[in-house]
Tab-separated table of C-alpha atoms and ligand atoms in Angstrom:
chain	number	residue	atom	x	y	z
A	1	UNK	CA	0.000	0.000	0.000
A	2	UNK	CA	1.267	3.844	-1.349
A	3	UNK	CA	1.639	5.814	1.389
A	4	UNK	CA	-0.797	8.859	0.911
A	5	UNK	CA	0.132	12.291	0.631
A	6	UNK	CA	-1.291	14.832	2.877
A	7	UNK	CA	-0.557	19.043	2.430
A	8	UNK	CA	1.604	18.154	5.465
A	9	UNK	CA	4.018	16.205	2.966
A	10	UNK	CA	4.590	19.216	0.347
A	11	UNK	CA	6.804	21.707	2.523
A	12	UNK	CA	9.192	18.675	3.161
A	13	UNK	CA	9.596	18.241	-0.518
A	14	UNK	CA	10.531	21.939	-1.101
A	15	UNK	CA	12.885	21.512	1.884
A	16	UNK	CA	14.276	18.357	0.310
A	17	UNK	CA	13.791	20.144	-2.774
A	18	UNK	CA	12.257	17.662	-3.999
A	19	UNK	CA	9.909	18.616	-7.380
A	20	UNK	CA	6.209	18.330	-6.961
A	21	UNK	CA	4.498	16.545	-9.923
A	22	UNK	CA	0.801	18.409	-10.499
A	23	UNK	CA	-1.840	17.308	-13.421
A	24	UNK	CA	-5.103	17.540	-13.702
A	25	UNK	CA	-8.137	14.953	-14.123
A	26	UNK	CA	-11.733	15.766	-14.978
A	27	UNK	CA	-12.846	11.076	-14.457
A	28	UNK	CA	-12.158	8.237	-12.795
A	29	UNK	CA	-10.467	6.218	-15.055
A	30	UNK	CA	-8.216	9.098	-16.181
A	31	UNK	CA	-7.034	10.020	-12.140
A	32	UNK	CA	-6.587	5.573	-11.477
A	33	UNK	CA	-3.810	6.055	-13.991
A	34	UNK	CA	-2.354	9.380	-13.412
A	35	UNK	CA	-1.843	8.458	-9.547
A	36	UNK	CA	-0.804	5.165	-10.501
A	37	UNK	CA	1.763	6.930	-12.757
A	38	UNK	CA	2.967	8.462	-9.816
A	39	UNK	CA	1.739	11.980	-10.015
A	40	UNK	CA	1.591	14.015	-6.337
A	41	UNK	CA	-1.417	16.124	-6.819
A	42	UNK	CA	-4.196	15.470	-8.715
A	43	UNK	CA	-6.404	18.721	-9.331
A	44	UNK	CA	-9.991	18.665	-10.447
A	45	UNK	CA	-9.388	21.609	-12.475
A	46	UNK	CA	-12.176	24.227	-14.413
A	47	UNK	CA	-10.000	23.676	-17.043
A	48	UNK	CA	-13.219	21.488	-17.323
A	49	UNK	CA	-15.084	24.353	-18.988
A	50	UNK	CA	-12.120	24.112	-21.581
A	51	UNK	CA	-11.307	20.437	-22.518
A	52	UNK	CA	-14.361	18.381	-21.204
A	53	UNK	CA	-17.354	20.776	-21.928
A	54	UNK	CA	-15.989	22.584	-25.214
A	55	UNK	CA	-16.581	26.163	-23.816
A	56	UNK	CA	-13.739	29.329	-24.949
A	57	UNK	CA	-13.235	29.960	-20.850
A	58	UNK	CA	-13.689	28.593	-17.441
A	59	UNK	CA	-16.944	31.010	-16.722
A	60	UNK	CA	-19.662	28.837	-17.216
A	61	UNK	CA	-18.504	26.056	-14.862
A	62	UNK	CA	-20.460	25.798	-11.858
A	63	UNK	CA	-20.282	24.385	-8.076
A	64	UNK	CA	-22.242	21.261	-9.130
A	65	UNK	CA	-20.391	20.403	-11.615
A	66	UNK	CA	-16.980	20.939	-10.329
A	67	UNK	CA	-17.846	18.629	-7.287
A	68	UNK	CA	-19.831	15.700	-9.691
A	69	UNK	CA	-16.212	15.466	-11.442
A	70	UNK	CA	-14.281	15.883	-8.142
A	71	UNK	CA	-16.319	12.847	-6.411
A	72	UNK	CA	-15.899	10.712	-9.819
A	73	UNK	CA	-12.152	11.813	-9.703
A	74	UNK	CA	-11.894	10.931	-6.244
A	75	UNK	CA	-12.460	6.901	-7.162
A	76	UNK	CA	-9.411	6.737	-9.132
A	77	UNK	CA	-6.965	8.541	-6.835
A	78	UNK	CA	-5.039	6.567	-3.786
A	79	UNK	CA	-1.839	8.282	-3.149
A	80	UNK	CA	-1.999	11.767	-4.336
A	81	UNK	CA	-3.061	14.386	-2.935
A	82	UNK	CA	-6.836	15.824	-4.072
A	83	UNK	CA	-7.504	19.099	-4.739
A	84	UNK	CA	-10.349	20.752	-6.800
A	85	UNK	CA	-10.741	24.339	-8.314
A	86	UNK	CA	-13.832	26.922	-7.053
A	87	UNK	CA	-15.412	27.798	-9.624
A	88	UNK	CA	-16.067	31.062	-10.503
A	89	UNK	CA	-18.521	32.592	-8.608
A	90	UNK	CA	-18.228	30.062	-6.092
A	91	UNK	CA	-16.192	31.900	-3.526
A	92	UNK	CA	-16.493	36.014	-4.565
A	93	UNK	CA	-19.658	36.941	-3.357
A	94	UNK	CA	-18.488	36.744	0.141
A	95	UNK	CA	-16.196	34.592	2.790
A	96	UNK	CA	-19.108	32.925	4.361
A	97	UNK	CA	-20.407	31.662	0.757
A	98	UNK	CA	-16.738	30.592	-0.315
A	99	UNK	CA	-16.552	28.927	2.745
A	100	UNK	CA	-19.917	26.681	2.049
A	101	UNK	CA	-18.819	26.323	-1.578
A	102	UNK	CA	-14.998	24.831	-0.540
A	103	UNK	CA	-16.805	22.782	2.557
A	104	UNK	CA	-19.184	21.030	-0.466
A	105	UNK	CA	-15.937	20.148	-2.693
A	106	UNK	CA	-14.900	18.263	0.493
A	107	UNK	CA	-18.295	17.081	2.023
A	108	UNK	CA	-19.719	15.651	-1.156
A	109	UNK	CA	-17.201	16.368	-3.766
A	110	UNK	CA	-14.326	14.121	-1.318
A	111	UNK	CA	-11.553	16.818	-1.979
A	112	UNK	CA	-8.880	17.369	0.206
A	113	UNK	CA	-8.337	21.096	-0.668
A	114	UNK	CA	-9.092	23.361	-2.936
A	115	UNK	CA	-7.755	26.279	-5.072
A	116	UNK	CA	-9.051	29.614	-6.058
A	117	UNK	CA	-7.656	32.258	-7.915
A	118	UNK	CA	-6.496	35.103	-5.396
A	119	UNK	CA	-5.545	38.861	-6.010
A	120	UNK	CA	-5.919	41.163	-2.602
A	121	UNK	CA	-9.518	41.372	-2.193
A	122	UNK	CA	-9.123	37.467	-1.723
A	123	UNK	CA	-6.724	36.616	0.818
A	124	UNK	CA	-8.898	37.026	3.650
A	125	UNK	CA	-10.820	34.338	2.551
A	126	UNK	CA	-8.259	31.779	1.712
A	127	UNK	CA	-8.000	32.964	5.864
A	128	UNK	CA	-11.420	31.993	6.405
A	129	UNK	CA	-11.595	29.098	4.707
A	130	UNK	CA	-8.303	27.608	5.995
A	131	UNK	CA	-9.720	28.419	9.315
A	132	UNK	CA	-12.830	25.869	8.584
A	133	UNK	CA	-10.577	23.267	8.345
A	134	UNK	CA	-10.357	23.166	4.569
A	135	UNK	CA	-6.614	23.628	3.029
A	136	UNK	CA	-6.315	25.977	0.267
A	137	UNK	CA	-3.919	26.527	-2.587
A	138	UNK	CA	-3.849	29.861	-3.728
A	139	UNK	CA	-3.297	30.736	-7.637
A	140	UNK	CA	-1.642	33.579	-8.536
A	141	UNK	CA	-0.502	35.234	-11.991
A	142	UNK	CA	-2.657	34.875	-14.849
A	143	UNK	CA	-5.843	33.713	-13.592
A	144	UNK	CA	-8.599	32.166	-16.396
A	145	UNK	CA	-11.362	33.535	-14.507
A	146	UNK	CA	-10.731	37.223	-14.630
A	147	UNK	CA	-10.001	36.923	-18.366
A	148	UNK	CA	-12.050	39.708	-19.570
A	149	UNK	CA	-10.513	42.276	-16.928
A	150	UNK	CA	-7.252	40.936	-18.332
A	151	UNK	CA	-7.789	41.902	-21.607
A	152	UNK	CA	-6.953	38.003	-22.400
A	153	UNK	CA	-4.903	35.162	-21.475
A	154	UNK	CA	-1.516	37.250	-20.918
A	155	UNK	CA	2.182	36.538	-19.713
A	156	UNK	CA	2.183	37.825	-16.036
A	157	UNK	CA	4.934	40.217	-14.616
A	158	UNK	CA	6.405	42.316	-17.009
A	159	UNK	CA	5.139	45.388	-16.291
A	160	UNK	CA	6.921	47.865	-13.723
A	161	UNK	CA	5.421	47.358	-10.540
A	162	UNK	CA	4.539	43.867	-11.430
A	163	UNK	CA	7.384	42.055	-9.338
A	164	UNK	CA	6.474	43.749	-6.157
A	165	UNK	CA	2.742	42.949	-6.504
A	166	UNK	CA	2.923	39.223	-6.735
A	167	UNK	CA	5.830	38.821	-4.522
A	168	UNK	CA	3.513	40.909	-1.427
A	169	UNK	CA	0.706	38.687	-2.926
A	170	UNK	CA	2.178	35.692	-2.003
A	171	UNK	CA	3.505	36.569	0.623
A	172	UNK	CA	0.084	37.395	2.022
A	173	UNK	CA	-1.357	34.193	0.267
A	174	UNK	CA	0.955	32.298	2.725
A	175	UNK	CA	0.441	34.526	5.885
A	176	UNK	CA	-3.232	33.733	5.118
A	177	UNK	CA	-2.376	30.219	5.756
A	178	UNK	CA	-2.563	29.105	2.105
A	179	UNK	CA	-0.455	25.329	1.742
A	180	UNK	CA	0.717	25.776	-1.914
A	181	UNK	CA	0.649	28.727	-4.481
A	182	UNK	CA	0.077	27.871	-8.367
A	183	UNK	CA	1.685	30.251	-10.102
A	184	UNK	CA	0.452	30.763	-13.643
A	185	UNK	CA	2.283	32.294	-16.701
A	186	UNK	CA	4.443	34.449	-14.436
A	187	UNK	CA	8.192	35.680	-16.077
A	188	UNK	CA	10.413	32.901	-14.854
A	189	UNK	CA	12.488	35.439	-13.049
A	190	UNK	CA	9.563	36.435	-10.817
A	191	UNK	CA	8.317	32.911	-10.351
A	192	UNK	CA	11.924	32.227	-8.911
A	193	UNK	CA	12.004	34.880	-6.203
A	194	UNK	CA	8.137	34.200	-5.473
A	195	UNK	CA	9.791	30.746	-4.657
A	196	UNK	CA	13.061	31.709	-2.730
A	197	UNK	CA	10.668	33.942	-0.462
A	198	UNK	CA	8.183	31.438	0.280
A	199	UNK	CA	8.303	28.518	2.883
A	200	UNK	CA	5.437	27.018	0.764
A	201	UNK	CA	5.760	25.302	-2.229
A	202	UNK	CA	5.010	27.013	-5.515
A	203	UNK	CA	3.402	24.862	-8.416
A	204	UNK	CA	4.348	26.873	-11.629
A	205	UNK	CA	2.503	26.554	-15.742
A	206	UNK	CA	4.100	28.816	-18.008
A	207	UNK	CA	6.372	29.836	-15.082
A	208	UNK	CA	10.045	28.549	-15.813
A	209	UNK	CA	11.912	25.707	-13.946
A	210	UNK	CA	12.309	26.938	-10.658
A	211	UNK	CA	8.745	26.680	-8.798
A	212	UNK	CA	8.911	23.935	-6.295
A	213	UNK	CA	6.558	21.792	-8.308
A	214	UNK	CA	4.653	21.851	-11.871
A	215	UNK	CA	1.196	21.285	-13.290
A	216	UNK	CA	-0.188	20.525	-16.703
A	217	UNK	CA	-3.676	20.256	-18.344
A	218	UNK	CA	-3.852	16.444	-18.656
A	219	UNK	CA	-5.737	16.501	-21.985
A	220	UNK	CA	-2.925	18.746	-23.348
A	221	UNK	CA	0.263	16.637	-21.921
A	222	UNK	CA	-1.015	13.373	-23.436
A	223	UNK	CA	-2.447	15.303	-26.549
A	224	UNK	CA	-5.936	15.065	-26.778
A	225	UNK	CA	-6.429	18.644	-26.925
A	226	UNK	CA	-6.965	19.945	-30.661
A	227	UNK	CA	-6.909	23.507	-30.089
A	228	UNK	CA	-3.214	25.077	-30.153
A	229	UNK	CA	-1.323	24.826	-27.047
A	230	UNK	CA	0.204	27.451	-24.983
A	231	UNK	CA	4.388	27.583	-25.508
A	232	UNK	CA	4.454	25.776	-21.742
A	233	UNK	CA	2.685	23.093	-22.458
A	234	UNK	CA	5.038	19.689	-23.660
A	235	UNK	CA	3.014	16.974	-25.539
A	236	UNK	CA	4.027	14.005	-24.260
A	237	UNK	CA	1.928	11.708	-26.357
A	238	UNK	CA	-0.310	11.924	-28.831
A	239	UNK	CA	-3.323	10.682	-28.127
A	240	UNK	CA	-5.807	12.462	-30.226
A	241	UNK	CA	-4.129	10.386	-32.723
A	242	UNK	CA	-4.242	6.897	-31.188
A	243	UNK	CA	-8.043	7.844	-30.819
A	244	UNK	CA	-8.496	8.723	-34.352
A	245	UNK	CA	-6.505	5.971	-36.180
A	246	UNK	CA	-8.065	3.185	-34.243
A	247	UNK	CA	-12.008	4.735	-34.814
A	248	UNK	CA	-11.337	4.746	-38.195
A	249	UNK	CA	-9.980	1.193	-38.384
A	250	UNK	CA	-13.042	-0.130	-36.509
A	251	UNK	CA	-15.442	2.044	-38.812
A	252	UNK	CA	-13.712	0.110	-42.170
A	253	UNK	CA	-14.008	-3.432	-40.215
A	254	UNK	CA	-17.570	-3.435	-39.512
A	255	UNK	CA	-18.290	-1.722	-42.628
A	256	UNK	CA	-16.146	-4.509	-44.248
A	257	UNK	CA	-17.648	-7.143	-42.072
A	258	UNK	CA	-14.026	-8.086	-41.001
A	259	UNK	CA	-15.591	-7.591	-37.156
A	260	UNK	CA	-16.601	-9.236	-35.196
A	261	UNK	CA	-14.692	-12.165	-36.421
A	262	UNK	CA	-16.057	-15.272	-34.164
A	263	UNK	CA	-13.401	-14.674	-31.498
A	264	UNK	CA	-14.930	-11.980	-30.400
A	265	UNK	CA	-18.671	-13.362	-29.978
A	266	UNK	CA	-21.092	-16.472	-28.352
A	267	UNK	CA	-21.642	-19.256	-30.130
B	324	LIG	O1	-8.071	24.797	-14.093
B	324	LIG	C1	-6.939	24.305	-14.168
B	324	LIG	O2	-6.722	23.250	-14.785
B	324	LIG	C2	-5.851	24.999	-13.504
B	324	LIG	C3	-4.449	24.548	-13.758
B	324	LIG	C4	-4.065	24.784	-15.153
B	324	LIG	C5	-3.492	25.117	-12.791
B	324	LIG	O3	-6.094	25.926	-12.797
């Protein structure tokens, strides 16, 4: 038996400096063989919006839905660690409603944390929520769900002033008793002192080597996804491919009547 990791584990690995491994899963049968594969951190991401439902952003995923996949995801994972993303909506409206909509990822959904996307008027209720008893990972940078005050999905940090924002951001993010920080398409530079200041671990995308850990869209590691791909993501397989080529092959054998051959029936 794996022993499990627990948020408890993921400040000795920084110290050991030992990388953190981070992908996401959206199923069951998809998290069984990431954790398997030996992944720390499996995060129910709403990335879901993106790859599972088709949408163009993460907007239009809601509570329910981010804790039906959470609880399926939940069945497949033994030894990493589970977190799952508030959706949007699901934590602004005020502390006492983020802290119901985190406390049903756990209750129902079986997560272990969760993450929400945090500039200053959130910190206070990564506080509160920690304070329930619920860990929290705090993501930082370019976050999906403010994409229209953003202008679009941008590189984070390159402004003046920039630096000094997400390095008091963090900061704060682990005063407020945050475990982790995700860091998302931050200048590698920045990423790397938001990392040297922090006893936490950071988890960078689009970040640069030096974060204490890294996470990836599943669907675009092993690629599934058909869209074009960010210049941080590496496709590790090509699965989109697989999929095709072997569809097609079973569409010309029953078409051909070449299956089922009498192997693969009663008789
Ligand atoms: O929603 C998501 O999948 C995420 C990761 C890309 C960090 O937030």
């Amino acid at each position: 038996m794996m022993k499990k990791l627990r948020t408890t584990d993921f400040r000795g690995m920084k110290e050991r400096g030992e990388k953190i491994a981070m992908i996401t899963a959206y199923d069951a049968a998809i998290a069984a063989i990431v954790d398997a594969a030996g992944v720390d951190v499996v995060l129910v991401g709403d990335s879901l919006g993106n790859v599972v439902q088709g949408l163009e952003d993460t907007l239009s995923v809601t509570l329910d839905e981010m804790i039906y996949h959470t609880r399926i995801v939940s069945r497949g994972v033994e030894r990493a660690h589970l977190c799952s993303d508030m959706p949007f909506l699901s934590y602004q409206k005020s502390p006492e409603d983020a802290v119901e909509s985190a406390g049903r990822l756990l209750k129902e959904g079986r997560a272990e944390s969760v993450k929400l996307e945090v500039n200053d008027e959130y910190v206070d209720t990564v506080y509160r929520i920690q304070k329930a008893g619920i860990p929290v990972i705090a993501h930082i940078g370019l976050c999906p769900q403010s994409v229209h005050v953003m202008g679009g999905y941008k590189v984070q940090g390159t402004l003046p002033g920039d630096r000094e924002v997400l390095l008091d951001l963090s900061r704060s993010c682990e005063q407020a008793g945050a475990f982790m920080v995700v860091v998302e398409s931050v200048v590698s530079a920045v990423a790397q002192e938001i990392t040297g200041d922090l006893d936490i671990p950071t988890v960078g995308i689009g970040s640069g080597a030096d974060c204490d850990g890294q996470v990836l869209v599943v669907n675009d590691m092993i690629g599934l996804t058909q869209q074009s791909l960010p210049k941080f993501v590496k496709k590790y397989a090509d699965v989109a491919r697989t999929i095709s080529d072997s569809t097609k092959k079973y569409v010309e054998e029953v078409k051909r009547e070449i299956f089922p051959s009498s192997e693969y029936f009663y008789e």
